[in-house]
GROMACS .gro file of C-alpha atoms in nm:
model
  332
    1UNK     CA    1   0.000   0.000   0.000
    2UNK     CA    2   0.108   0.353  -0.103
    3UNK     CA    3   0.196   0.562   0.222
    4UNK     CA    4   0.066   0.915   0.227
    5UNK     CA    5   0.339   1.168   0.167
    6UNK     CA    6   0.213   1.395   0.438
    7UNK     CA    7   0.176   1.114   0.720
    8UNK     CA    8   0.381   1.345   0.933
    9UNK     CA    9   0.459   1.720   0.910
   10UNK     CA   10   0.712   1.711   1.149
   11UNK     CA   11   1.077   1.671   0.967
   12UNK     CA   12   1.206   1.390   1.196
   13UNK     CA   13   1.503   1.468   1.462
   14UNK     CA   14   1.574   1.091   1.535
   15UNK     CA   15   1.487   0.805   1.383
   16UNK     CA   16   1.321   0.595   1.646
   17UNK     CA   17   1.161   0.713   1.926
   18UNK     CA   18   1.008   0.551   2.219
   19UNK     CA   19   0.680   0.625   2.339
   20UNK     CA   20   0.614   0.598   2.717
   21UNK     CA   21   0.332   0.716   2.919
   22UNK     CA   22   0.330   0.703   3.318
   23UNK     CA   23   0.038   0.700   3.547
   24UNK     CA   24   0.171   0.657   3.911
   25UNK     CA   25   0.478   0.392   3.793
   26UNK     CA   26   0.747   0.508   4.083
   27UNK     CA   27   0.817   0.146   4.184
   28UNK     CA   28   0.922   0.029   3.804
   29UNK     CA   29   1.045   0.339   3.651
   30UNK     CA   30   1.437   0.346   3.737
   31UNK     CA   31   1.455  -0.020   3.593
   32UNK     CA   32   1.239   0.062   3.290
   33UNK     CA   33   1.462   0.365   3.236
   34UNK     CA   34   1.778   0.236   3.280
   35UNK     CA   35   1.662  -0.085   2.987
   36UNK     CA   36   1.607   0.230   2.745
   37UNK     CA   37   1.990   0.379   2.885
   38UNK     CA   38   2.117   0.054   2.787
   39UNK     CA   39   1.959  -0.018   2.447
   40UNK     CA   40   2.246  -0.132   2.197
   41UNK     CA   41   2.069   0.063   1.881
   42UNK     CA   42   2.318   0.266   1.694
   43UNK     CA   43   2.104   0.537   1.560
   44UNK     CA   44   1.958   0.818   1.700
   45UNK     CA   45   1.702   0.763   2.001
   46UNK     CA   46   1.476   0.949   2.185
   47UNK     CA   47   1.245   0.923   2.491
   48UNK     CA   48   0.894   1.052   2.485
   49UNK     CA   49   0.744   1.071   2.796
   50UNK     CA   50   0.351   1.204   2.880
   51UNK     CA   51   0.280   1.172   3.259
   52UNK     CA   52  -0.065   1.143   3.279
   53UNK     CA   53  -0.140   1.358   3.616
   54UNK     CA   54   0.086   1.101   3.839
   55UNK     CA   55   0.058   1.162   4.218
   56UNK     CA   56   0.378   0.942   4.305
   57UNK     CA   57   0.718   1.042   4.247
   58UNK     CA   58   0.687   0.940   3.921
   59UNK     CA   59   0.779   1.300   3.777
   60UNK     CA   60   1.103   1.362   3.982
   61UNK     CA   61   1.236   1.037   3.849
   62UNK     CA   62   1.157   1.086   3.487
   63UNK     CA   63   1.364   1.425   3.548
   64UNK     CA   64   1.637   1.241   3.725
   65UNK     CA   65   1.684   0.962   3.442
   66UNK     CA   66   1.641   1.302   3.151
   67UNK     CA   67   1.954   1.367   3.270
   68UNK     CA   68   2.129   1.004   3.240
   69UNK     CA   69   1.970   0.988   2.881
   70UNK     CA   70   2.086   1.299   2.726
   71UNK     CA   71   2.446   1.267   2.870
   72UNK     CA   72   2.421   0.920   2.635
   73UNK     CA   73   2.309   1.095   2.390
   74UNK     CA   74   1.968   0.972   2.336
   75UNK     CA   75   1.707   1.310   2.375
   76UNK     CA   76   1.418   1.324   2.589
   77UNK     CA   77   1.116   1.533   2.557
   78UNK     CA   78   0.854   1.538   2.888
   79UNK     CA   79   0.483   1.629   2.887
   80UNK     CA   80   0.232   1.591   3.092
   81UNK     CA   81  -0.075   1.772   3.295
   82UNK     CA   82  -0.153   1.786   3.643
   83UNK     CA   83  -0.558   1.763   3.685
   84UNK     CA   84  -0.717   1.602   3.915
   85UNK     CA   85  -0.745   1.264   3.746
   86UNK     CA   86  -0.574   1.099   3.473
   87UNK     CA   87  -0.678   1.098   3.106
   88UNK     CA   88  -0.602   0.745   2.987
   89UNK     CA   89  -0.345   0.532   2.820
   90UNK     CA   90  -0.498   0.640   2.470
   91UNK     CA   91  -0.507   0.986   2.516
   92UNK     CA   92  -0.126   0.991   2.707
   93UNK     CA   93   0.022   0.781   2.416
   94UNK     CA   94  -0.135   1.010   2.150
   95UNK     CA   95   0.013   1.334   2.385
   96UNK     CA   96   0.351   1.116   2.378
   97UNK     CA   97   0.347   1.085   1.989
   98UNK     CA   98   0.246   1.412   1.908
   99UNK     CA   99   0.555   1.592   2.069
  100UNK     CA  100   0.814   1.295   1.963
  101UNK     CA  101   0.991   1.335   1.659
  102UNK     CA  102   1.121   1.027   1.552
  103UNK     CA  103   1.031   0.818   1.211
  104UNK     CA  104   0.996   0.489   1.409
  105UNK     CA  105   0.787   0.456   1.722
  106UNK     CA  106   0.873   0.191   1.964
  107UNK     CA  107   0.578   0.156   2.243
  108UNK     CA  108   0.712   0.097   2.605
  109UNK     CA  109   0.475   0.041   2.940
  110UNK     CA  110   0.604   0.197   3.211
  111UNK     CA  111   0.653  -0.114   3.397
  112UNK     CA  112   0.761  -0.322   3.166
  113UNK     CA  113   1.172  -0.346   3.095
  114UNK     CA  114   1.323  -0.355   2.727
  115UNK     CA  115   1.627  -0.602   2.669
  116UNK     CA  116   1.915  -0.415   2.510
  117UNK     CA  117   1.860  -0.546   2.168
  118UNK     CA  118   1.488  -0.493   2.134
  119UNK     CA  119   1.507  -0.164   1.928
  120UNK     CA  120   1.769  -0.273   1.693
  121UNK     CA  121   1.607  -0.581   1.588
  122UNK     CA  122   1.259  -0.473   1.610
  123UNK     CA  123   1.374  -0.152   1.363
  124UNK     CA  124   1.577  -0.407   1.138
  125UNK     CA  125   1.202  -0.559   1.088
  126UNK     CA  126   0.977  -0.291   1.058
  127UNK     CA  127   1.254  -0.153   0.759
  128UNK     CA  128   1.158  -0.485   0.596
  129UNK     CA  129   0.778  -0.465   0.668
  130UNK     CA  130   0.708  -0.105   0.660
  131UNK     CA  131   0.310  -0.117   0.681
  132UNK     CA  132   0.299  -0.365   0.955
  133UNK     CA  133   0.301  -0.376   1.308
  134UNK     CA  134   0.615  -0.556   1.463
  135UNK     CA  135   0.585  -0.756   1.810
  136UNK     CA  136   0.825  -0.980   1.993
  137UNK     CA  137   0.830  -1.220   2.249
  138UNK     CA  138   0.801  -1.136   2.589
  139UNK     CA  139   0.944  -1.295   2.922
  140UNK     CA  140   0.636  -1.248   3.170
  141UNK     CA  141   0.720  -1.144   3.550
  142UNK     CA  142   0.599  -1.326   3.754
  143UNK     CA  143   0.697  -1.616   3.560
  144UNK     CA  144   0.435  -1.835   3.656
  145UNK     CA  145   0.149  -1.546   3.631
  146UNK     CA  146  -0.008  -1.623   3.296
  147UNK     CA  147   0.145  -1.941   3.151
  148UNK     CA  148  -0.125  -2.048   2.931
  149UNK     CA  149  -0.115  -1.691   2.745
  150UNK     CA  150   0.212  -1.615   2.770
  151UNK     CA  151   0.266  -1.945   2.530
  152UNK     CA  152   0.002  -1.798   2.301
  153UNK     CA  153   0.199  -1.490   2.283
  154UNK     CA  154   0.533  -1.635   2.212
  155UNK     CA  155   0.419  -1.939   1.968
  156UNK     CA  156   0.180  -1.853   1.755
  157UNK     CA  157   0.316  -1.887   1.403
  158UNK     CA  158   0.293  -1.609   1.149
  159UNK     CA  159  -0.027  -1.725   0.961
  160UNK     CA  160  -0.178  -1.730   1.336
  161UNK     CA  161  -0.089  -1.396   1.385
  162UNK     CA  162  -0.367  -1.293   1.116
  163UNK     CA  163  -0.616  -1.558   1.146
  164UNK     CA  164  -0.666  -1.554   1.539
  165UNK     CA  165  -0.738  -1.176   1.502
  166UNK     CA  166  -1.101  -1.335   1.510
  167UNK     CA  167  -1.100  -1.495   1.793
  168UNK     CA  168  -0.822  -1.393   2.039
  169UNK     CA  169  -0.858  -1.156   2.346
  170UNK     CA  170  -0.657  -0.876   2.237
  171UNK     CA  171  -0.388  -0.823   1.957
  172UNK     CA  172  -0.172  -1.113   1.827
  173UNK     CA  173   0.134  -0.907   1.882
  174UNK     CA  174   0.037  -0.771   2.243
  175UNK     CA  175   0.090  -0.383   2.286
  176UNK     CA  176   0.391  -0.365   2.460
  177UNK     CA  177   0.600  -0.545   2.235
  178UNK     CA  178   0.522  -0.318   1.906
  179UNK     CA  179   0.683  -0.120   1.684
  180UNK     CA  180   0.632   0.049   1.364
  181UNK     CA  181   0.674   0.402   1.145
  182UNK     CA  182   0.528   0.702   1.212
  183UNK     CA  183   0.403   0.704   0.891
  184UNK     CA  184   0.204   0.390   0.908
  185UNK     CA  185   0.069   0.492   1.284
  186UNK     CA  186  -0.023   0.827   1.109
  187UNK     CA  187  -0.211   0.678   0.835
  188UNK     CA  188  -0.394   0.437   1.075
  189UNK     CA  189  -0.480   0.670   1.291
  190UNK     CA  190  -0.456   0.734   1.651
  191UNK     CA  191  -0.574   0.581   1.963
  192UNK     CA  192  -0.936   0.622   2.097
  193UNK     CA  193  -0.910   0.851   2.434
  194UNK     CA  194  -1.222   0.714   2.573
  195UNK     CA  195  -1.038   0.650   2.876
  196UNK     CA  196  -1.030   0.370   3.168
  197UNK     CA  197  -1.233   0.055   3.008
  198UNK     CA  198  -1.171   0.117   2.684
  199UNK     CA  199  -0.935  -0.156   2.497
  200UNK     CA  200  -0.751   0.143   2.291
  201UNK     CA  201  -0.500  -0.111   2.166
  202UNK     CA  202  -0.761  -0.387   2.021
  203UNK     CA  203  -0.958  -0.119   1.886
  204UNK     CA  204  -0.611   0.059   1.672
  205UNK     CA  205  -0.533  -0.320   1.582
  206UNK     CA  206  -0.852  -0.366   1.392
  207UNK     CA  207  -0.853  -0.047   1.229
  208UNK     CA  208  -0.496  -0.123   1.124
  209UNK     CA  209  -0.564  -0.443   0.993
  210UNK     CA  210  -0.911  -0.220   0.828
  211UNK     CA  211  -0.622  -0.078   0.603
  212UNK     CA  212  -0.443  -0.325   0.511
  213UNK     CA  213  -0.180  -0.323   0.744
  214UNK     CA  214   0.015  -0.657   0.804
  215UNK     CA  215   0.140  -0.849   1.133
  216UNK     CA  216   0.520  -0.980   1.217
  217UNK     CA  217   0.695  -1.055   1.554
  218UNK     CA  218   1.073  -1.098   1.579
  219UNK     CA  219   1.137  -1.446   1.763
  220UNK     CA  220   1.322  -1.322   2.078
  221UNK     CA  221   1.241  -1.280   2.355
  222UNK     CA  222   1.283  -0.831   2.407
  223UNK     CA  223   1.057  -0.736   2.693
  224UNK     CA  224   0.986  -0.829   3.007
  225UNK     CA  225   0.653  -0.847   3.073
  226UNK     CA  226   0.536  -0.778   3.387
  227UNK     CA  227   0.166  -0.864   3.555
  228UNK     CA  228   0.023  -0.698   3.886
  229UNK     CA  229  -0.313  -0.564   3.996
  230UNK     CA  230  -0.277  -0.232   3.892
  231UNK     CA  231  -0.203  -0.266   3.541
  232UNK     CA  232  -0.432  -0.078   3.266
  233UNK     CA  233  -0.522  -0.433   3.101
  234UNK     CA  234  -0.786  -0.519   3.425
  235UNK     CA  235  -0.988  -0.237   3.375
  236UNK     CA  236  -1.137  -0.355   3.062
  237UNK     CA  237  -1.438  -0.561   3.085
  238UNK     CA  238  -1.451  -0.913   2.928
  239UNK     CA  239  -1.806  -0.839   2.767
  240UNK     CA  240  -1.602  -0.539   2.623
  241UNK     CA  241  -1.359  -0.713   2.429
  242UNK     CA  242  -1.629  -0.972   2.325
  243UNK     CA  243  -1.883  -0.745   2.172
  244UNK     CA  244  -1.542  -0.555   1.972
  245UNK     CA  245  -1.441  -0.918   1.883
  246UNK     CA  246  -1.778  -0.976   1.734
  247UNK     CA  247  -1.842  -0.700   1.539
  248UNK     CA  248  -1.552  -0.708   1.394
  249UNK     CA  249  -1.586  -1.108   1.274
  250UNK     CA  250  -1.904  -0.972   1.147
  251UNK     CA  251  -1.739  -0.691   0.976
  252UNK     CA  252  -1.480  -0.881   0.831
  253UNK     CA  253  -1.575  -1.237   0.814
  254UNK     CA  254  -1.917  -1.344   0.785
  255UNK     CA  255  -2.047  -1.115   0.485
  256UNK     CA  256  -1.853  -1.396   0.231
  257UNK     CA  257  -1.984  -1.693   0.406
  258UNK     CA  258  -2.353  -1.777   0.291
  259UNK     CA  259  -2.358  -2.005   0.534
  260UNK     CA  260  -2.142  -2.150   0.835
  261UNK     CA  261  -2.111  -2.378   1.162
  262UNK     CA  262  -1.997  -2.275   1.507
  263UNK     CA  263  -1.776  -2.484   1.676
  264UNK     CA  264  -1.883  -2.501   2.020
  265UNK     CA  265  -2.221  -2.609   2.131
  266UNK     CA  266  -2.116  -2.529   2.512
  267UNK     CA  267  -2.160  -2.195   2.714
  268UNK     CA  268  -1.925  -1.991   2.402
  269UNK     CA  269  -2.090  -2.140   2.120
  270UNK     CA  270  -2.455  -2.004   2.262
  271UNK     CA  271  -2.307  -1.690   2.373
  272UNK     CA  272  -2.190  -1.627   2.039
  273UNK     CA  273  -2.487  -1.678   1.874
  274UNK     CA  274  -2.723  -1.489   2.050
  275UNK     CA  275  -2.415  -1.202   2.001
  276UNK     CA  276  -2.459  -1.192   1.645
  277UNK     CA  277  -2.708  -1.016   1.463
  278UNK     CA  278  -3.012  -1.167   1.296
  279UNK     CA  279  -2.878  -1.192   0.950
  280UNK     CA  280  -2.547  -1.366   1.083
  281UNK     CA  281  -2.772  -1.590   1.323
  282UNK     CA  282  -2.965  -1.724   0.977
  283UNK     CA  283  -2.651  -1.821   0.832
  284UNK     CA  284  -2.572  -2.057   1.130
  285UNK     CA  285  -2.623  -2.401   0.981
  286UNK     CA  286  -2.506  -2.625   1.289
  287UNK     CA  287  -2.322  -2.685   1.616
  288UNK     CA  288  -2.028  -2.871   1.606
  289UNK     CA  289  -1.829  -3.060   1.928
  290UNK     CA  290  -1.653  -3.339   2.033
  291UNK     CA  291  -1.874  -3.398   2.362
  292UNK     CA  292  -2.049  -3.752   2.296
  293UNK     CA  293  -2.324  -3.629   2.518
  294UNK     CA  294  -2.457  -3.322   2.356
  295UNK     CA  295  -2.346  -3.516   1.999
  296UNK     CA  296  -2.614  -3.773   2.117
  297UNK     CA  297  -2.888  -3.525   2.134
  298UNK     CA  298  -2.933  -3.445   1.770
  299UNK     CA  299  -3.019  -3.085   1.827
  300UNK     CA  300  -2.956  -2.805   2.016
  301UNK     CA  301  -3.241  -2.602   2.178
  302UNK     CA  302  -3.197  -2.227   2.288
  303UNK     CA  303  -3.513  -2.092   2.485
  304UNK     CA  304  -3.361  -1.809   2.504
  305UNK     CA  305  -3.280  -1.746   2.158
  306UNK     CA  306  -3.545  -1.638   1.822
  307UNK     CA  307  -3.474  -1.722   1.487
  308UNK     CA  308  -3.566  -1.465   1.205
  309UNK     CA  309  -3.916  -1.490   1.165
  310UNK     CA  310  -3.951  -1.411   1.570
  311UNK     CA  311  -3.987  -1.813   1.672
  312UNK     CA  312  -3.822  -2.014   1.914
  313UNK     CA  313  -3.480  -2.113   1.808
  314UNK     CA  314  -3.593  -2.489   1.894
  315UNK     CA  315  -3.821  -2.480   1.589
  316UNK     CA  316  -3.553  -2.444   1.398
  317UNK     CA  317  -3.360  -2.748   1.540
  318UNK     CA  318  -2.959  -2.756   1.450
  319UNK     CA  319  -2.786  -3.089   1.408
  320UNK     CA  320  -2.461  -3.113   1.598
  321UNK     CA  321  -2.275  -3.275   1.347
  322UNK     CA  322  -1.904  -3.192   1.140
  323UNK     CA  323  -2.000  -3.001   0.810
  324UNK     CA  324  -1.687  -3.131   0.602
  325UNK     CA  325  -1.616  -2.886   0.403
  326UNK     CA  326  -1.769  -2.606   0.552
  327UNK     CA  327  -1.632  -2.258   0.717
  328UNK     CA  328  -1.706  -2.267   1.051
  329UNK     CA  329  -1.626  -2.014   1.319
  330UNK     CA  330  -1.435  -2.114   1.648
  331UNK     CA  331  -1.492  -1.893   1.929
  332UNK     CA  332  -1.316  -2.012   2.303
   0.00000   0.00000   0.00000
């Protein structure tokens, strides 16, 4: 796809710089810092930081470490506002992007740490994939926090990467770990500042996948990851990222099927098809599942569910059998 020449009107000072917004992150913030101190990129860096109305000592750090930074030679720039209560992670990394200057943005959580090869190789990759977004595998702190996803994040393989868009949580490559130009992130757009509960990150994902834009992570292991009670993530509702998960199947998906078969006839299978909408639900053709109890049954009945015409969902009996042959939707 043919980038926009006016993506950016800023003439770039440096060519990558990381993005970093801080809401009350005083207990990770010298060890964050000090992974950017100790990157081993050779071109020009800089540090973008938005503080997004911190009431720890997050501030008098970030001024402590501006002067480590610059005496390395890698710039900083600080913003931030002081009202009563923070704006969000969307609106802070749009605040951080805005007053960075760098053709390559590299996003960092404040309490996550960087190892010292991240932005080389992750800017090596998004030189040879310039409309995607580049992720990376992560090390996850504690180690034993989230095992099972931690394993999705560091093995899917790259055709996973697009097709699980569909049915995954989040973003294949998970928000900390990208990377990519300014131009592209221009182009897509910029994050929605609705504000705590809002999945800003899904939400850019899909619109960047919307426009074509492509997926790659570099196999190694560049951030540590960490998980706690206070980070951003828990604030977003799981019904949230369902109903964005489902609209955007139906968006994407289900307009070039004329017919398919849900692979689930448990608690997820039901729950996604009273989610769609009535055009999608008429497409539904059967249940599929490995369970020899609810294969026994022949049908599946719904009372809760209505079929087009307004009718109970058990007059229109589906057969829980394999379609071979047929697209079928898998939703866990």
């Amino acid at each position: 796809m043919q980038l926009p020449e006016d993506a950016t009107m800023r003439a770039p000072l440096a060519l990558v710089s990381i993005i970093l917004p801080v809401y009350n992150a005083e207990q990770w913030l010298d060890e964050c810092l000090m992974s950017v101190l100790q990157q081993d990129f050779e071109g020009t860096m800089e540090l973008s930081v938005f503080n997004d109305a911190s009431k720890d000592k997050s501030r008098a750090i970030i001024e402590k470490w501006k002067v480590k930074l610059e005496d390395s030679g890698i710039s900083v720039v600080i913003g931030g506002h002081d009202s009563p209560s923070p704006r969000g992670v969307g609106y802070s990394k749009n605040q951080a992007i805005a007053q960075s200057s760098g053709s390559y943005l590299c996003f960092l959580d404040s309490d996550d740490v960087m190892m010292p090869q991240r932005v080389r190789m992750q800017y090596e990759a998004a030189v040879q994939h310039p409309t995607s977004i580049i992720g990376c595998q992560v090390r996850r702190d504690p180690p034993d926090s989230t095992e099972r996803y931690t394993r999705w994040i560091n093995q899917l393989t790259s055709d996973q990467l697009l097709t699980q868009v569909f049915t995954s949580h989040g973003p294949t490559v998970i928000m900390p770990t990208w990377f990519c130009s300014r131009a592209w992130f221009s182009h897509v757009g910029s994050f929605d500042e609705g504000g705590q509960g809002v999945p800003e990150d899904l939400l850019f994902f899909y619109e960047h996948l919307r426009k074509g834009g492509g997926v790659f992570r570099v196999d190694h292991s560049l951030l540590l990851y960490r998980y706690h009670l206070y980070a951003a993530t828990h604030s977003v509702l799981e019904m949230t990222i369902w109903t964005h998960r489902v609209h955007f199947l139906e968006e994407q998906v289900l307009p070039h099927w004329k017919s398919f078969t849900i692979w689930n006839a448990g608690k997820q299978g039901r729950k996604l098809y009273r989610s769609l909408t009535a055009a999608s639900r008429h497409k539904v053709v059967a249940f599929c599942d490995v369970d020899e109890n609810k294969i026994r049954k022949g049908f599946y009945c719904h009372e809760d569910s209505q079929d087009l015409t307004g009718g109970k969902f058990e007059d229109n009996l589906k057969s829980l059998h394999l379609q071979e042959g047929r697209d079928f939707v898998h939703f866990s």
